[in-house]
Short mmCIF file of C-alpha atoms and ligand atoms in Angstrom, two decimals:
data_model
loop_
_atom_site.label_atom_id
_atom_site.label_comp_id
_atom_site.label_asym_id
_atom_site.label_seq_id
_atom_site.Cartn_x
_atom_site.Cartn_y
_atom_site.Cartn_z
CA MET A 1 -0.21 -0.14 -0.01
CA SER A 2 1.84 3.33 -1.74
CA LYS A 3 1.40 6.26 1.33
CA PRO A 4 -1.46 8.46 1.81
CA PHE A 5 -0.88 11.69 1.21
CA TYR A 6 -0.56 13.72 4.49
CA ILE A 7 -2.50 16.52 4.74
CA THR A 8 -2.23 19.35 7.99
CA THR A 9 -4.40 23.04 10.18
CA ALA A 10 -2.43 24.92 11.96
CA ILE A 11 -3.97 24.09 14.99
CA ASP A 12 -5.16 27.00 17.39
CA TYR A 13 -5.72 28.65 19.90
CA SER A 14 -7.83 27.63 22.54
CA ASN A 15 -7.81 30.95 23.84
CA GLY A 16 -11.70 31.89 22.11
CA GLN A 17 -14.42 30.88 20.07
CA PRO A 18 -12.68 29.55 16.34
CA HIS A 19 -13.27 32.16 13.69
CA ILE A 20 -13.15 33.66 10.39
CA GLY A 21 -9.73 32.35 9.62
CA HIS A 22 -9.98 29.43 11.07
CA ALA A 23 -12.74 28.27 9.05
CA TYR A 24 -11.59 29.73 6.37
CA GLU A 25 -8.18 27.00 6.84
CA LYS A 26 -10.20 24.45 7.55
CA VAL A 27 -11.88 23.72 4.61
CA ILE A 28 -9.22 24.82 1.93
CA ALA A 29 -7.60 21.82 3.66
CA ASP A 30 -10.59 19.71 3.58
CA VAL A 31 -11.45 20.81 -0.29
CA ILE A 32 -7.74 19.40 -1.13
CA ALA A 33 -8.67 15.59 0.83
CA ARG A 34 -11.86 15.22 -0.25
CA SER A 35 -10.88 16.21 -3.29
CA ARG A 36 -7.14 13.30 -3.60
CA ARG A 37 -9.73 11.08 -2.05
CA SER A 38 -11.36 11.74 -4.75
CA LEU A 39 -8.81 11.41 -7.87
CA GLY A 40 -7.65 8.35 -5.48
CA GLN A 41 -4.92 8.94 -3.53
CA GLU A 42 -5.68 7.04 0.59
CA VAL A 43 -5.41 10.27 2.06
CA PHE A 44 -4.94 11.33 5.98
CA PHE A 45 -6.40 15.13 7.13
CA LEU A 46 -4.92 16.16 10.34
CA THR A 47 -5.96 18.66 12.67
CA GLY A 48 -6.77 19.76 16.59
CA LEU A 49 -5.61 22.38 18.94
CA ASP A 50 -2.59 24.27 20.12
CA GLU A 51 -3.80 24.40 24.34
CA HIS A 52 0.10 25.47 26.36
CA GLY A 53 1.41 28.42 26.64
CA GLN A 54 1.12 31.42 28.12
CA LYS A 55 -2.61 32.82 25.74
CA VAL A 56 -3.63 30.36 27.06
CA GLN A 57 -2.49 29.38 30.45
CA GLN A 58 -3.80 33.47 30.93
CA ALA A 59 -7.60 32.80 29.35
CA ALA A 60 -8.37 30.11 31.78
CA LEU A 61 -7.41 32.51 34.97
CA ALA A 62 -9.26 35.49 33.12
CA ALA A 63 -11.81 32.58 33.06
CA LYS A 64 -10.72 31.27 36.93
CA LYS A 65 -10.40 27.64 35.73
CA SER A 66 -7.25 24.96 35.33
CA PRO A 67 -5.95 25.69 32.38
CA GLN A 68 -7.25 22.06 31.62
CA GLU A 69 -10.35 22.24 32.18
CA TYR A 70 -11.17 25.40 30.44
CA CYS A 71 -8.80 23.53 27.40
CA ASP A 72 -11.07 20.42 28.12
CA ALA A 73 -14.03 23.21 27.48
CA LEU A 74 -13.96 24.78 24.89
CA ALA A 75 -12.35 21.47 22.44
CA ALA A 76 -15.63 20.91 23.04
CA ASP A 77 -16.55 23.51 20.82
CA TRP A 78 -13.79 22.42 18.48
CA LEU A 79 -14.74 19.97 17.62
CA ALA A 80 -18.28 20.69 17.61
CA PHE A 81 -16.76 23.68 15.12
CA ALA A 82 -15.03 21.21 12.75
CA GLN A 83 -18.05 18.78 12.57
CA LYS A 84 -20.79 21.82 11.46
CA LEU A 85 -17.75 22.44 8.54
CA GLU A 86 -18.15 18.58 7.60
CA LEU A 87 -14.31 18.58 7.87
CA THR A 88 -13.40 15.25 6.84
CA ASN A 89 -10.63 14.35 9.25
CA ASN A 90 -8.81 11.62 9.64
CA ASP A 91 -7.49 12.67 13.58
CA PHE A 92 -7.58 15.29 16.27
CA VAL A 93 -4.90 16.75 18.16
CA ARG A 94 -4.87 18.42 21.04
CA THR A 95 -1.11 19.43 22.19
CA THR A 96 -2.23 18.02 25.73
CA GLN A 97 -2.64 14.00 25.40
CA PRO A 98 -0.71 12.31 26.69
CA ARG A 99 0.65 10.47 23.09
CA HIS A 100 2.06 14.06 21.53
CA LYS A 101 3.74 14.92 25.46
CA ALA A 102 5.40 12.20 25.23
CA PHE A 103 6.76 12.26 21.52
CA ALA A 104 7.18 15.28 22.61
CA GLN A 105 9.66 15.46 25.48
CA SER A 106 11.29 12.96 23.07
CA VAL A 107 12.26 14.94 20.57
CA LEU A 108 13.24 17.11 23.25
CA SER A 109 15.58 14.19 24.55
CA GLN A 110 17.06 12.92 21.35
CA LEU A 111 18.42 16.60 20.56
CA HIS A 112 19.61 17.22 23.51
CA ALA A 113 21.85 14.21 23.85
CA ALA A 114 22.97 15.20 20.58
CA GLY A 115 24.13 18.71 21.97
CA GLN A 116 22.05 20.43 19.27
CA PHE A 117 20.88 22.22 23.23
CA TYR A 118 22.77 24.70 25.65
CA LYS A 119 21.80 27.01 28.58
CA ALA A 120 22.47 30.15 28.53
CA THR A 121 21.20 33.56 30.41
CA TYR A 122 19.10 35.65 28.46
CA THR A 123 19.60 39.23 29.79
CA GLY A 124 17.00 41.59 27.37
CA PHE A 125 13.68 42.62 27.18
CA TYR A 126 10.01 39.82 26.45
CA SER A 127 6.62 40.47 24.43
CA ALA A 128 4.48 39.12 27.27
CA LYS A 129 1.93 38.92 24.12
CA GLU A 130 3.93 37.39 21.73
CA GLU A 131 5.41 35.23 23.96
CA THR A 132 8.65 36.91 22.55
CA PHE A 133 11.77 37.69 22.86
CA LEU A 134 12.91 41.15 21.75
CA MET A 135 16.67 42.98 21.33
CA GLU A 136 17.52 47.03 21.28
CA LYS A 137 17.26 46.22 17.15
CA ASP A 138 13.20 45.36 17.37
CA ARG A 139 12.79 48.86 18.78
CA ARG A 140 11.42 51.61 16.48
CA PRO A 141 13.70 54.45 15.18
CA ASP A 142 11.64 56.63 18.48
CA GLY A 143 12.66 53.72 20.49
CA THR A 144 9.50 51.91 21.78
CA PHE A 145 8.14 48.31 20.66
CA ASP A 146 5.62 48.00 18.24
CA PRO A 147 2.63 48.43 20.10
CA SER A 148 1.31 44.74 18.55
CA TYR A 149 3.84 43.34 20.95
CA GLY A 150 1.51 45.18 24.38
CA PRO A 151 3.50 45.24 27.74
CA VAL A 152 7.27 44.65 27.43
CA THR A 153 9.54 44.00 30.27
CA GLU A 154 12.78 43.69 31.12
CA LEU A 155 13.72 40.50 31.84
CA LYS A 156 17.09 38.34 33.38
CA GLU A 157 16.50 34.92 33.01
CA ASP A 158 18.34 31.46 32.51
CA ASN A 159 16.99 29.23 29.11
CA TYR A 160 17.74 26.37 26.51
CA TYR A 161 18.56 27.59 23.14
CA PHE A 162 18.29 25.64 20.25
CA LYS A 163 21.22 25.71 17.48
CA LEU A 164 19.11 26.88 14.78
CA GLY A 165 22.05 28.70 13.09
CA GLU A 166 24.07 26.46 12.29
CA HIS A 167 21.61 25.31 9.87
CA GLN A 168 21.44 28.03 8.51
CA GLN A 169 22.37 27.76 4.49
CA TRP A 170 21.28 24.47 4.62
CA LEU A 171 18.11 25.79 4.23
CA ILE A 172 18.40 28.99 1.99
CA ASP A 173 20.36 25.58 -0.15
CA TYR A 174 16.87 23.97 0.60
CA ILE A 175 14.96 26.38 -0.96
CA GLU A 176 16.28 27.11 -3.54
CA ALA A 177 16.22 23.01 -4.59
CA ASN A 178 13.54 22.83 -4.14
CA PRO A 179 10.56 25.94 -5.20
CA THR A 180 7.71 24.14 -4.48
CA PHE A 181 8.65 23.42 -0.84
CA ILE A 182 7.20 27.19 -0.37
CA GLN A 183 3.62 27.86 -2.31
CA PRO A 184 2.31 31.13 -3.66
CA ASP A 185 6.53 31.74 -4.94
CA TYR A 186 5.51 35.12 -3.42
CA ARG A 187 6.25 34.03 0.11
CA ARG A 188 9.04 31.70 -0.83
CA ASN A 189 11.24 34.38 -1.96
CA GLU A 190 10.09 36.48 0.79
CA VAL A 191 11.56 33.12 3.74
CA LEU A 192 14.21 33.45 0.98
CA GLY A 193 14.78 36.97 1.38
CA PHE A 194 15.30 37.15 5.02
CA LEU A 195 17.06 34.02 5.31
CA LYS A 196 19.58 35.75 3.07
CA ASN A 197 19.43 39.46 5.12
CA ASN A 198 19.68 38.25 8.27
CA THR A 199 21.86 36.29 10.60
CA LEU A 200 19.60 33.87 12.20
CA GLU A 201 19.55 33.47 16.28
CA ASP A 202 19.63 30.50 18.30
CA LEU A 203 15.69 29.77 19.21
CA CYS A 204 14.94 29.93 23.03
CA ILE A 205 13.14 26.74 23.89
CA SER A 206 11.73 27.18 27.05
CA ARG A 207 10.18 29.43 29.96
CA PRO A 208 11.03 29.35 33.06
CA VAL A 209 8.51 27.61 35.42
CA ALA A 210 8.55 30.26 37.73
CA ARG A 211 7.24 31.72 34.93
CA LEU A 212 5.20 29.72 33.39
CA ASN A 213 4.07 26.16 34.52
CA TRP A 214 1.57 25.59 31.99
CA GLY A 215 3.87 23.56 28.71
CA ILE A 216 5.18 20.36 28.32
CA PRO A 217 8.33 19.70 31.13
CA LEU A 218 11.53 19.51 29.75
CA PRO A 219 12.38 15.60 29.97
CA PHE A 220 16.83 17.01 30.87
CA ASP A 221 16.03 19.67 33.07
CA PRO A 222 13.05 19.52 35.37
CA GLU A 223 13.24 23.03 36.31
CA PHE A 224 11.18 24.31 32.48
CA VAL A 225 8.60 23.54 30.56
CA THR A 226 8.77 24.03 26.74
CA TRP A 227 9.20 27.07 24.25
CA VAL A 228 4.77 26.82 22.78
CA TRP A 229 5.84 26.37 19.78
CA PHE A 230 8.49 23.50 19.74
CA ASP A 231 6.16 21.36 21.36
CA ALA A 232 2.81 22.65 18.76
CA LEU A 233 5.47 22.49 15.08
CA VAL A 234 5.46 18.82 16.65
CA ASN A 235 1.90 18.22 16.80
CA TYR A 236 2.19 17.47 12.66
CA ALA A 237 4.93 14.36 13.63
CA SER A 238 3.75 12.72 16.63
CA ILE A 239 0.77 12.55 15.68
CA ALA A 240 2.40 10.44 12.29
CA ALA A 241 3.47 8.65 15.12
CA ALA A 242 1.07 7.57 17.05
CA HIS A 243 -1.05 6.34 13.38
CA PRO A 244 2.24 4.15 12.46
CA GLU A 245 0.87 1.47 10.63
CA LEU A 246 0.18 4.34 8.27
CA ALA A 247 3.76 5.74 8.03
CA LEU A 248 2.44 9.02 7.43
CA TRP A 249 5.67 11.19 7.72
CA PRO A 250 6.60 13.14 5.26
CA ALA A 251 3.29 15.63 5.48
CA ASP A 252 2.57 16.17 2.10
CA ILE A 253 1.27 19.74 3.15
CA HIS A 254 0.81 21.92 6.04
CA VAL A 255 -1.80 24.58 4.97
CA ILE A 256 -0.93 27.90 6.81
CA GLY A 257 -2.21 31.24 6.95
CA LYS A 258 1.26 34.13 6.39
CA ASP A 259 1.51 35.52 9.69
CA ILE A 260 2.91 31.55 11.12
CA VAL A 261 5.33 31.16 8.03
CA LYS A 262 8.48 31.89 9.67
CA PHE A 263 7.64 28.75 12.85
CA HIS A 264 6.95 26.24 9.17
CA ALA A 265 9.26 27.58 7.23
CA VAL A 266 12.48 27.99 9.04
CA TYR A 267 12.18 26.73 12.66
CA TRP A 268 10.40 23.27 11.84
CA PRO A 269 12.68 22.15 8.71
CA ILE A 270 15.87 22.95 11.21
CA MET A 271 14.38 21.05 13.76
CA LEU A 272 13.35 18.10 12.03
CA LYS A 273 16.84 17.80 10.06
CA ALA A 274 18.50 18.10 13.52
CA MET A 275 16.01 14.77 14.51
CA GLY A 276 16.99 13.57 10.81
CA GLN A 277 13.92 13.21 9.91
CA PRO A 278 12.31 14.04 5.70
CA LEU A 279 11.06 17.67 5.54
CA PRO A 280 7.08 18.27 4.65
CA LYS A 281 7.12 18.31 0.55
CA GLN A 282 5.29 21.35 0.38
CA ILE A 283 3.76 24.53 2.58
CA LEU A 284 0.46 26.52 1.45
CA VAL A 285 0.19 29.75 2.49
CA HIS A 286 -3.17 31.68 2.75
CA GLY A 287 -3.59 35.01 2.99
CA TRP A 288 -6.10 36.59 5.46
CA TRP A 289 -9.37 37.86 6.12
CA GLN A 290 -11.18 41.43 6.63
CA LYS A 291 -14.49 42.64 6.41
CA ASP A 292 -15.02 45.41 5.51
CA GLY A 293 -11.92 46.06 4.09
CA ALA A 294 -10.18 46.39 8.03
CA ARG A 295 -8.48 43.67 10.01
CA ILE A 296 -11.20 41.63 12.39
CA SER A 297 -10.54 42.47 15.27
CA LYS A 298 -12.80 40.79 19.21
CA SER A 299 -12.14 44.41 19.95
CA THR A 300 -12.68 46.42 17.17
CA GLY A 301 -16.54 44.01 16.99
CA ASN A 302 -15.37 44.40 13.32
CA VAL A 303 -16.15 39.86 13.60
CA ILE A 304 -17.87 38.10 11.12
CA ASP A 305 -19.00 34.28 12.81
CA PRO A 306 -18.79 31.65 10.52
CA ILE A 307 -21.50 29.73 12.91
CA ALA A 308 -23.96 32.52 12.19
CA VAL A 309 -23.60 32.62 8.78
CA ILE A 310 -23.31 28.48 8.41
CA HIS A 311 -26.33 29.63 10.34
CA GLU A 312 -28.76 31.44 8.81
CA TRP A 313 -26.82 30.49 4.39
CA GLY A 314 -26.49 26.97 5.14
CA LEU A 315 -22.42 25.30 5.66
CA ASP A 316 -21.86 25.16 1.83
CA ALA A 317 -23.14 28.80 0.78
CA PHE A 318 -20.25 29.94 3.27
CA ARG A 319 -17.81 26.81 2.12
CA PHE A 320 -18.45 28.26 -1.31
CA TYR A 321 -17.58 31.79 -1.31
CA VAL A 322 -14.47 31.84 0.47
CA LEU A 323 -13.28 29.80 -1.42
CA ARG A 324 -14.61 31.23 -4.40
CA GLU A 325 -13.62 34.87 -3.70
CA LEU A 326 -9.67 34.00 -2.53
CA ASP A 327 -6.95 32.98 -3.75
CA ILE A 328 -5.12 30.47 -1.79
CA GLY A 329 -1.90 33.29 -1.46
CA PRO A 330 -4.00 37.19 -1.33
CA ASP A 331 -5.37 38.40 1.66
CA GLY A 332 -9.28 38.50 0.52
CA ASN A 333 -12.41 40.96 1.93
CA TRP A 334 -14.99 40.49 2.97
CA THR A 335 -18.98 42.12 2.40
CA ASP A 336 -21.87 40.99 3.29
CA ALA A 337 -23.09 42.92 0.32
CA GLY A 338 -19.93 40.07 -1.67
CA PHE A 339 -20.98 36.85 0.00
CA ARG A 340 -25.71 37.84 -1.09
CA SER A 341 -24.14 38.25 -4.65
CA ARG A 342 -22.24 35.59 -4.96
CA TYR A 343 -25.08 33.42 -3.55
CA GLN A 344 -28.19 34.49 -6.00
CA ALA A 345 -25.97 34.89 -9.41
CA GLU A 346 -23.60 32.02 -8.73
CA LEU A 347 -25.45 29.52 -6.20
CA ALA A 348 -29.15 30.68 -6.51
CA ASN A 349 -29.32 31.41 -9.94
CA GLY A 350 -27.05 29.90 -11.84
CA LEU A 351 -26.36 26.45 -9.44
CA GLY A 352 -29.28 26.00 -8.06
CA ASN A 353 -31.64 27.31 -11.03
CA LEU A 354 -29.83 24.49 -13.74
CA VAL A 355 -30.55 21.51 -11.32
CA ASN A 356 -33.98 22.89 -10.75
CA ARG A 357 -35.02 23.28 -13.94
CA SER A 358 -33.84 20.23 -15.66
CA LEU A 359 -35.13 17.60 -13.41
CA SER A 360 -38.63 18.76 -13.09
CA MET A 361 -38.86 19.41 -16.64
CA LEU A 362 -38.25 15.95 -16.91
CA LYS A 363 -40.60 15.45 -14.50
CA ARG A 364 -42.79 17.18 -16.25
CA TYR A 365 -42.90 15.87 -19.69
CA ARG A 366 -41.35 12.64 -19.10
CA GLN A 367 -42.59 11.19 -15.67
CA GLY A 368 -38.96 11.37 -14.71
CA ILE A 369 -37.76 8.84 -17.37
CA VAL A 370 -33.71 9.52 -17.95
CA PRO A 371 -34.55 9.27 -22.09
CA ALA A 372 -31.68 7.31 -23.99
CA PRO A 373 -28.18 8.91 -24.12
CA SER A 374 -26.70 12.02 -26.39
CA ASN A 375 -23.55 13.41 -26.15
CA GLU A 376 -24.09 16.88 -26.35
CA LEU A 377 -22.72 18.47 -24.15
CA ALA A 378 -20.43 16.02 -23.88
CA ALA A 379 -17.56 17.66 -24.79
CA ASP A 380 -18.23 20.62 -22.30
CA ALA A 381 -18.06 18.39 -19.29
CA ALA A 382 -14.56 16.63 -20.66
CA LYS A 383 -13.14 20.32 -20.19
CA ALA A 384 -14.33 20.70 -16.67
CA ALA A 385 -14.21 17.68 -15.34
CA ASP A 386 -10.42 17.80 -16.80
CA GLU A 387 -8.97 21.19 -16.48
CA THR A 388 -11.27 20.42 -12.84
CA ARG A 389 -8.67 17.52 -12.44
CA ALA A 390 -5.86 19.40 -13.66
CA LEU A 391 -7.04 22.35 -11.42
CA LEU A 392 -7.15 20.22 -7.91
CA ARG A 393 -3.72 18.11 -8.70
CA GLN A 394 -2.40 21.86 -8.17
CA ASN A 395 -4.65 23.20 -5.04
CA GLN A 396 -6.30 26.04 -7.28
CA LEU A 397 -8.98 25.52 -5.58
CA GLN A 398 -10.31 28.54 -7.15
CA SER A 399 -10.02 27.96 -10.18
CA ALA A 400 -11.58 25.41 -10.25
CA LEU A 401 -14.67 26.02 -9.36
CA GLN A 402 -14.23 28.68 -12.00
CA SER A 403 -14.13 25.76 -14.73
CA ILE A 404 -17.42 24.23 -12.90
CA TRP A 405 -18.93 27.46 -13.44
CA GLY A 406 -18.20 27.31 -16.56
CA LEU A 407 -20.30 24.52 -17.39
CA VAL A 408 -22.59 25.43 -14.89
CA ASN A 409 -23.09 28.83 -17.76
CA ARG A 410 -23.44 26.79 -20.79
CA ALA A 411 -26.19 24.14 -19.38
CA ASN A 412 -28.45 27.46 -18.16
CA GLN A 413 -27.57 28.52 -21.46
CA TYR A 414 -28.70 25.68 -23.71
CA VAL A 415 -31.44 25.94 -21.78
CA ASP A 416 -32.08 29.39 -22.84
CA GLN A 417 -30.71 28.17 -26.91
CA THR A 418 -33.45 24.59 -27.14
CA ALA A 419 -35.82 26.49 -25.41
CA PRO A 420 -36.39 23.01 -23.99
CA PHE A 421 -40.14 24.57 -23.03
CA LYS A 422 -41.10 25.07 -26.38
CA LEU A 423 -39.92 21.91 -27.47
CA ALA A 424 -42.72 20.24 -25.28
CA LYS A 425 -45.97 22.07 -26.85
CA ASP A 426 -44.84 20.89 -30.36
CA PRO A 427 -44.85 17.01 -31.08
CA ALA A 428 -43.68 17.04 -33.91
CA GLN A 429 -40.51 18.37 -31.99
CA ALA A 430 -40.03 14.99 -29.16
CA ALA A 431 -37.05 13.91 -29.88
CA ARG A 432 -35.33 16.93 -29.60
CA LEU A 433 -36.85 17.46 -26.59
CA ASP A 434 -35.95 13.38 -25.23
CA GLU A 435 -31.47 14.92 -27.04
CA VAL A 436 -32.31 17.82 -24.43
CA LEU A 437 -33.61 16.37 -21.25
CA TYR A 438 -30.98 13.84 -21.56
CA ASN A 439 -28.01 16.69 -21.58
CA LEU A 440 -29.07 18.55 -19.41
CA ALA A 441 -29.58 15.77 -16.25
CA GLU A 442 -26.57 14.48 -17.51
CA THR A 443 -24.94 17.75 -16.97
CA CYS A 444 -25.85 18.03 -13.32
CA ARG A 445 -25.28 14.50 -12.65
CA VAL A 446 -21.84 15.43 -13.33
CA LEU A 447 -21.71 18.76 -11.99
CA ALA A 448 -22.39 16.57 -8.61
CA VAL A 449 -19.00 14.33 -9.36
CA LEU A 450 -17.23 17.61 -9.76
CA LEU A 451 -18.11 19.82 -6.92
CA TRP A 452 -18.77 16.76 -3.83
CA PRO A 453 -15.34 18.46 -2.40
CA PHE A 454 -16.00 21.43 -2.20
CA LEU A 455 -19.86 21.67 -1.49
CA PRO A 456 -20.15 18.03 -0.88
CA GLY A 457 -23.93 18.11 0.85
CA THR A 458 -25.31 19.96 -2.65
CA SER A 459 -23.54 17.12 -4.86
CA THR A 460 -24.90 14.67 -2.65
CA LYS A 461 -28.93 16.13 -3.16
CA ILE A 462 -28.05 16.37 -6.48
CA TYR A 463 -26.90 12.94 -6.77
CA ALA A 464 -30.17 11.91 -4.47
CA GLN A 465 -33.05 14.24 -6.98
CA LEU A 466 -31.23 12.26 -9.29
CA GLY A 467 -32.27 9.15 -7.99
CA LEU A 468 -28.62 7.51 -8.06
CA THR A 469 -27.84 6.33 -4.99
CA GLY A 470 -24.00 5.85 -3.72
CA SER A 471 -21.54 9.19 -3.94
CA PRO A 472 -21.21 11.44 -5.83
CA ASP A 473 -16.93 11.24 -4.70
CA GLN A 474 -15.20 9.16 -6.75
CA PHE A 475 -13.68 11.34 -9.64
CA ASP A 476 -13.52 8.92 -12.86
CA LEU A 477 -17.67 9.32 -11.75
CA SER A 478 -17.75 11.92 -14.00
CA ARG A 479 -17.43 10.46 -16.80
CA TRP A 480 -20.10 11.46 -20.17
CA GLY A 481 -22.92 9.07 -20.15
CA GLY A 482 -23.25 7.32 -16.43
CA LEU A 483 -27.32 8.15 -16.78
CA THR A 484 -29.14 4.65 -18.64
CA ALA A 485 -31.96 5.34 -20.33
CA GLY A 486 -35.04 3.93 -18.41
CA HIS A 487 -34.33 6.29 -15.52
CA ALA A 488 -35.97 7.16 -13.28
CA ILE A 489 -34.82 10.17 -10.86
CA GLY A 490 -35.92 11.27 -7.95
CA GLU A 491 -37.95 14.42 -6.35
CA PRO A 492 -36.77 18.01 -7.69
CA ALA A 493 -35.77 19.83 -4.95
CA PRO A 494 -34.47 23.46 -4.48
CA LEU A 495 -31.37 23.41 -3.42
CA PHE A 496 -30.60 27.65 -2.44
CA PRO A 497 -33.18 29.04 -1.89
CA ARG A 498 -33.82 32.86 -2.85
CA LYS A 499 -32.86 35.06 -0.29
CA ASP A 500 -35.20 38.28 0.41
CA GLU A 501 -33.87 40.98 0.22
CA PRO A 502 -32.18 42.78 3.40
CA LYS A 503 -34.17 45.61 5.02
CA LYS A 504 -33.74 49.12 4.38
CA GLU A 505 -32.84 51.14 7.03
CA ALA A 506 -35.77 53.45 7.46
O1 ME8 B 1 -1.11 30.77 14.63
N1 ME8 B 1 -7.81 34.64 7.84
O2 ME8 B 1 -2.93 29.17 15.66
P1 ME8 B 1 -3.97 30.85 15.73
C1 ME8 B 1 -7.26 33.88 8.05
N2 ME8 B 1 -1.01 28.05 17.65
N3 ME8 B 1 -6.49 33.14 8.87
C2 ME8 B 1 -6.38 33.39 9.57
C3 ME8 B 1 -7.18 34.94 10.05
C4 ME8 B 1 -7.46 35.98 9.52
N4 ME8 B 1 -8.44 36.54 9.89
N5 ME8 B 1 -6.36 35.26 11.23
C5 ME8 B 1 -5.97 33.31 11.79
C6 ME8 B 1 -1.53 30.10 16.16
N6 ME8 B 1 -5.92 32.73 10.69
C7 ME8 B 1 -0.90 28.29 15.94
C8 ME8 B 1 -0.32 27.70 15.45
S1 ME8 B 1 0.77 25.40 14.20
C9 ME8 B 1 1.89 24.53 14.48
C10 ME8 B 1 0.87 26.54 15.98
C11 ME8 B 1 -5.17 31.72 10.78
O3 ME8 B 1 -5.18 30.45 16.48
C12 ME8 B 1 -3.20 31.59 11.05
O4 ME8 B 1 -2.75 32.48 10.14
O5 ME8 B 1 -3.89 32.22 15.99
C13 ME8 B 1 -3.29 29.86 11.24
O6 ME8 B 1 -2.65 29.59 10.92
C14 ME8 B 1 -4.93 30.18 12.62
O7 ME8 B 1 -6.50 30.78 11.44
C15 ME8 B 1 -5.16 29.54 13.61
O8 ME8 B 1 -4.77 30.45 13.97
#
């Protein structure tokens, strides 16, 4: 058996409720996971929670709970959220699980034994908010630190350091020799620019227990816990190791957001090299969502609640909007008007209308019995399927949706051109009507298959309305001609109910 395609997401800090950014990233990974399965690959999809560190400890304190109780309660919410998004993850990691902690400690012991760490005294500045040490060179021209660091305090403490610097040239050479290791290209160029223009400082991988105790104890010094990022990054390998029969490592894709590129494209590869492990094949970096042109922020109230959107519009409308609106890479801007307009134009009037009128006409004019096969739209369907297959293999999700909608639009245009409602009035046109109805129903079937990774609920409904059993989850089912003469379809029903316009403010 070949190694499964192993895809991961960032693990989210368990210090609050999921937001649009978390949902977006998880949907990207889910669509890639589903499309690879549809294309015949075995897939292992991992997501989960980052439960240690100061942010979580502080949030627990504010909630007057022990950190573990606090994380346990939140984990239930996040697991429910993963289900709400219909994620097809194969495992869900929580970094407080014994299986993860034991693995992280074994890595720490191994690297310590190999002489990769040393203990030193640090004197300088510390941002508790970002859990990071700052230096004189981090000051702005006016002498202050960037407000994003929050309050910065002076500090003198012992810690353990990881010898990053030794591996700098190796990493530059690796990234240059492997152009698809960091994608999109402009993120790769940023990392290369950073590595070529800076000397990598050794990385502080511990925090004294006296200051922070919510972490994995260093196995070789109980006075310290592991710095949260060293703990968190290891999740990708610890969960692979928890399924030894699958031989998952190395991962094929780490899907992450643009703010955590340095951790994944600099620290993690060097950690793996020191561990003697191969590197993940690709780090796929997505951009950040804004709302109405401004940063998403709980404190200013500029937020999008993905659960509320899903409740009002349905999961598939949410999945569609985030993937169709924003390519993987650049930043995106969520507007409620934009969401509403894509829903109306592309889902309700585009796909929904096509499926509903195609099946309703087949029901009305032919009692729901599929006529003899005809190939008029076969070439259009094959073109969309070929393009979609190639684009899915390159994780080009937005372009794949554009290609699928090329077929939706072609079929809607075909209805207008052939005017089956007119043909139905003329008994001499019965054979022509049969052809048109076949082409429309079969196009709907092909669309169900192409849409499966993106809109699994809608795709399943289309299949059911066509009276087909089984699931449209194998890409090869998109080959033209799946519907056979005499097959009885099911009951048509609107896929995307029309929504009233929002009431205008008086
Ligand atoms: O960074 N738009 O966790 P996190 C799009 N625990 N994506 C966004 C976003 C936005 N507005 N805001 C956040 C962490 N994200 C660490 C990860 S991995 C070993 C440890 C993305 O909860 C962000 O870029 O702050 C990241 O990929 C993910 O959400 C989790 O962010």
